[in-house]
CSV table of C-alpha atoms and ligand atoms in Angstrom, one decimal:
chain,number,residue,atom,x,y,z
A,1,MET,CA,-16.0,-12.1,-23.9
A,2,ARG,CA,-13.7,-9.3,-22.6
A,3,ASN,CA,-10.3,-9.0,-24.3
A,4,TYR,CA,-7.6,-8.5,-21.7
A,5,SER,CA,-4.7,-6.1,-22.5
A,6,ASP,CA,-1.2,-7.1,-21.4
A,7,ILE,CA,-1.5,-4.7,-18.4
A,8,ASP,CA,-4.8,-6.3,-17.4
A,9,LYS,CA,-3.2,-9.7,-17.4
A,10,LEU,CA,-0.4,-8.4,-15.2
A,11,ILE,CA,-2.9,-7.0,-12.7
A,12,ILE,CA,-4.7,-10.4,-12.7
A,13,LYS,CA,-1.4,-12.1,-12.0
A,14,VAL,CA,-1.0,-10.0,-8.8
A,15,ASP,CA,-4.5,-11.0,-7.8
A,16,GLU,CA,-3.8,-14.6,-8.5
A,17,ILE,CA,-0.6,-14.6,-6.3
A,18,LEU,CA,-2.5,-12.8,-3.5
A,19,ASN,CA,-5.3,-15.3,-3.7
A,20,ILE,CA,-2.8,-18.1,-3.0
A,21,PHE,CA,-2.3,-16.5,0.4
A,22,ASN,CA,-6.1,-16.0,0.9
A,23,ILE,CA,-5.8,-12.6,2.5
A,24,LYS,CA,-9.4,-11.3,2.8
A,25,SER,CA,-10.4,-7.7,3.0
A,26,SER,CA,-11.7,-6.7,6.4
A,27,GLY,CA,-14.8,-5.7,4.6
A,28,ARG,CA,-14.8,-2.0,5.5
A,29,PRO,CA,-16.7,0.1,2.9
A,30,TYR,CA,-14.9,2.4,0.4
A,31,PRO,CA,-14.5,5.7,2.4
A,32,ALA,CA,-15.4,7.8,-0.6
A,33,LYS,CA,-18.6,5.9,-1.4
A,34,LYS,CA,-21.0,8.7,-0.6
A,35,ILE,CA,-18.9,11.5,-1.9
A,36,GLU,CA,-19.7,12.9,-5.3
A,37,ASP,CA,-16.8,13.1,-7.8
A,38,SER,CA,-15.8,16.7,-8.6
A,39,GLU,CA,-14.9,18.0,-12.0
A,40,LEU,CA,-11.2,17.7,-12.3
A,41,SER,CA,-9.1,19.3,-15.0
A,42,LYS,CA,-7.2,17.0,-17.4
A,43,GLU,CA,-3.9,17.8,-15.7
A,44,ASP,CA,-5.3,17.3,-12.2
A,45,LYS,CA,-6.9,14.0,-13.2
A,46,LYS,CA,-3.5,12.8,-14.6
A,47,LEU,CA,-1.7,13.9,-11.4
A,48,VAL,CA,-4.2,12.1,-9.1
A,49,THR,CA,-4.1,9.0,-11.3
A,50,ASN,CA,-0.3,8.9,-11.0
A,51,LEU,CA,-0.4,9.5,-7.3
A,52,MET,CA,-3.0,6.7,-6.8
A,53,ARG,CA,-0.9,4.4,-8.9
A,54,VAL,CA,2.0,5.0,-6.5
A,55,ASN,CA,-0.3,4.3,-3.5
A,56,HIS,CA,-1.7,1.2,-5.1
A,57,ALA,CA,1.8,-0.1,-5.7
A,58,GLY,CA,2.6,0.7,-2.1
A,59,GLU,CA,-0.4,-1.4,-1.0
A,60,VAL,CA,0.7,-4.3,-3.2
A,61,ALA,CA,4.1,-4.1,-1.5
A,62,ALA,CA,2.3,-3.9,1.9
A,63,GLN,CA,0.5,-7.2,1.1
A,64,GLY,CA,3.9,-8.7,0.2
A,65,LEU,CA,5.5,-7.5,3.4
A,66,TYR,CA,2.8,-8.8,5.7
A,67,ILE,CA,2.6,-12.1,3.9
A,68,GLY,CA,6.4,-12.4,4.3
A,69,HIS,CA,6.1,-11.5,8.0
A,70,ALA,CA,3.3,-14.0,8.5
A,71,LEU,CA,5.2,-16.8,6.7
A,72,ALA,CA,8.4,-16.2,8.8
A,73,ALA,CA,6.7,-15.3,12.2
A,74,LYS,CA,8.2,-17.2,15.1
A,75,SER,CA,5.0,-17.3,17.2
A,76,SER,CA,1.4,-17.9,16.3
A,77,SER,CA,0.3,-14.6,18.0
A,78,GLN,CA,2.7,-12.7,15.7
A,79,ARG,CA,1.4,-14.5,12.7
A,80,LYS,CA,-2.2,-13.7,13.7
A,81,MET,CA,-1.4,-10.0,14.1
A,82,MET,CA,0.3,-9.9,10.7
A,83,LEU,CA,-2.7,-11.5,9.0
A,84,GLU,CA,-5.1,-9.1,10.7
A,85,MET,CA,-3.1,-6.1,9.6
A,86,ALA,CA,-2.8,-7.6,6.1
A,87,SER,CA,-6.6,-7.7,5.8
A,88,GLU,CA,-6.8,-4.0,6.6
A,89,GLU,CA,-4.1,-3.4,4.0
A,90,LYS,CA,-6.2,-5.4,1.6
A,91,ASP,CA,-9.0,-2.8,2.1
A,92,HIS,CA,-6.4,-0.1,1.1
A,93,LEU,CA,-5.5,-2.1,-1.9
A,94,LEU,CA,-9.1,-2.3,-3.0
A,95,TRP,CA,-9.8,1.3,-2.3
A,96,CYS,CA,-6.8,2.5,-4.4
A,97,GLU,CA,-7.9,0.1,-7.2
A,98,LYS,CA,-11.4,1.6,-7.1
A,99,ARG,CA,-10.2,5.2,-7.1
A,100,ILE,CA,-7.8,4.4,-10.1
A,101,ASN,CA,-10.8,2.9,-11.9
A,102,GLU,CA,-13.0,5.9,-11.2
A,103,LEU,CA,-10.3,8.1,-12.7
A,104,GLY,CA,-9.9,5.9,-15.7
A,105,GLY,CA,-6.3,5.0,-14.9
A,106,ARG,CA,-4.5,1.7,-14.5
A,107,ALA,CA,-2.2,0.1,-11.9
A,108,SER,CA,1.6,-0.1,-12.2
A,109,VAL,CA,3.0,-2.7,-14.6
A,110,PHE,CA,5.6,-3.5,-12.0
A,111,ASP,CA,3.1,-4.6,-9.4
A,112,PRO,CA,4.2,-8.3,-9.6
A,113,VAL,CA,7.8,-7.1,-9.0
A,114,TRP,CA,6.8,-5.1,-5.9
A,115,LEU,CA,4.8,-8.0,-4.6
A,116,VAL,CA,7.4,-10.7,-4.9
A,117,GLY,CA,10.2,-8.4,-3.7
A,118,SER,CA,8.3,-7.4,-0.6
A,119,ILE,CA,7.4,-11.0,0.3
A,120,GLY,CA,11.2,-11.6,0.2
A,121,LEU,CA,11.9,-8.5,2.3
A,122,GLY,CA,9.2,-9.5,4.8
A,123,ILE,CA,10.8,-12.9,5.3
A,124,LEU,CA,14.3,-11.5,5.5
A,125,SER,CA,13.4,-8.9,8.1
A,126,SER,CA,11.6,-11.6,10.2
A,127,PHE,CA,14.7,-13.9,10.0
A,128,THR,CA,16.3,-13.0,13.3
A,129,SER,CA,13.3,-12.4,15.6
A,130,ASP,CA,9.7,-11.3,15.9
A,131,ARG,CA,10.8,-8.1,17.6
A,132,ASN,CA,13.1,-7.2,14.7
A,133,ALA,CA,10.2,-7.9,12.2
A,134,LEU,CA,8.0,-5.6,14.3
A,135,GLY,CA,10.7,-2.9,14.2
A,136,PHE,CA,10.9,-3.1,10.5
A,137,LEU,CA,7.1,-2.9,10.3
A,138,GLU,CA,6.9,0.0,12.6
A,139,GLU,CA,9.4,2.0,10.5
A,140,THR,CA,7.6,1.0,7.3
A,141,GLU,CA,4.3,2.2,8.6
A,142,ILE,CA,5.8,5.5,9.9
A,143,GLN,CA,7.3,6.1,6.4
A,144,VAL,CA,4.1,5.2,4.6
A,145,ALA,CA,2.1,7.6,6.8
A,146,GLU,CA,4.5,10.4,6.1
A,147,HIS,CA,4.4,9.6,2.4
A,148,LEU,CA,0.5,9.7,2.4
A,149,GLN,CA,0.7,13.1,4.2
A,150,SER,CA,2.9,14.4,1.3
A,151,HIS,CA,0.3,13.1,-1.2
A,152,LEU,CA,-2.5,14.8,0.7
A,153,LYS,CA,-0.7,18.1,0.3
A,154,ARG,CA,-0.3,17.5,-3.5
A,155,LEU,CA,-4.0,16.8,-4.1
A,156,PRO,CA,-6.1,19.3,-6.0
A,157,GLU,CA,-8.3,21.3,-3.6
A,158,ASN,CA,-11.5,19.9,-5.0
A,159,ASP,CA,-10.6,16.2,-5.1
A,160,LYS,CA,-12.6,15.3,-1.9
A,161,LYS,CA,-12.9,11.6,-2.9
A,162,THR,CA,-9.1,10.9,-3.0
A,163,LYS,CA,-8.6,13.1,0.1
A,164,ILE,CA,-11.0,11.0,2.3
A,165,VAL,CA,-9.5,7.7,1.0
A,166,LEU,CA,-5.9,8.8,1.8
A,167,GLU,CA,-6.9,10.2,5.2
A,168,LYS,CA,-8.4,6.9,6.2
A,169,MET,CA,-5.4,5.0,5.0
A,170,LYS,CA,-3.1,7.3,6.8
A,171,ALA,CA,-5.0,6.8,10.1
A,172,ASP,CA,-4.8,3.0,9.6
A,173,GLU,CA,-1.0,3.1,8.9
A,174,GLU,CA,-0.5,5.2,12.1
A,175,LYS,CA,-2.5,2.6,14.0
A,176,HIS,CA,-0.4,-0.2,12.5
A,177,SER,CA,2.9,1.5,13.6
A,178,ASN,CA,1.5,2.0,17.1
A,179,THR,CA,0.4,-1.7,17.3
A,180,ALA,CA,3.9,-2.8,16.2
A,181,HIS,CA,5.5,-0.4,18.7
A,182,GLN,CA,3.3,-1.6,21.6
A,183,SER,CA,3.9,-5.2,20.7
A,184,GLY,CA,7.6,-4.8,21.5
A,185,ALA,CA,9.2,-3.6,18.2
A,186,GLN,CA,12.9,-3.3,18.4
A,187,GLU,CA,14.1,-0.1,16.8
A,188,ILE,CA,16.0,-0.7,13.6
A,189,PRO,CA,19.4,1.0,12.9
A,190,LYS,CA,19.4,4.3,11.1
A,191,PRO,CA,21.3,3.1,8.0
A,192,ILE,CA,18.6,0.5,7.5
A,193,LYS,CA,15.9,3.2,7.8
A,194,LYS,CA,17.8,5.2,5.1
A,195,ILE,CA,18.0,2.1,2.8
A,196,MET,CA,14.2,1.6,3.3
A,197,GLU,CA,13.6,5.2,2.3
A,198,TYR,CA,15.8,4.9,-0.7
A,199,THR,CA,14.2,1.7,-2.1
A,200,ALA,CA,10.7,3.1,-1.4
A,201,ASN,CA,11.7,6.2,-3.4
A,202,ILE,CA,12.7,4.0,-6.4
A,203,MET,CA,9.3,2.3,-6.2
A,204,LYS,CA,7.4,5.6,-6.0
A,205,GLU,CA,9.4,7.1,-8.9
A,206,VAL,CA,8.8,4.1,-11.2
A,207,SER,CA,5.1,3.6,-10.4
A,208,PHE,CA,4.3,7.3,-10.7
A,209,ARG,CA,5.3,6.9,-14.4
A,210,ILE,CA,4.3,3.4,-15.4
B,1,LIG,FE1,-1.9,0.5,3.7
B,2,LIG,FE1,-0.3,-0.3,7.2
């Protein structure tokens, strides 16, 4: 029988919490499936592993946000939309997990914290109206797409696998922000956007390291 390390156990906890909400992957295949892994230097491998740990943590948070939005949605159409997007985010989560495994790394030990915090944030931002929730979501997706672009720039030239995964994720996040916009998102105030950026930066800094 496999012996689980403490970190494995924490990752399993996140999966267990997610299973309660029964968000299924949309079933799209891993974008880098047919791409051969290139020989990365030790430093490059470490860098990409750290970057992918950040992206994995971001996708854990995305699961939380969408779950929170779905729980607090005022209409059934809004709930349905949130759950559909959550299943695409589940693909991202699984792709990041796969890439981390391929690189021999591990997920952030703070994943349970990101998950629970984001569920709360999702509920809180849906509190007043569905349009406010969509505004929060649109801004989140814009910031995530920008963040993924910054990671694409930092990738080693020859890491084609990570590149294709992040490109696909970025295209999905842009689609999510457009969907939120077209569904009547109410623009959120600038100070809130700044707070969102600030809290996301804390999560990125922490999960890059541990
Ligand atoms: Fe995502
Ligand atoms: Fe997204």
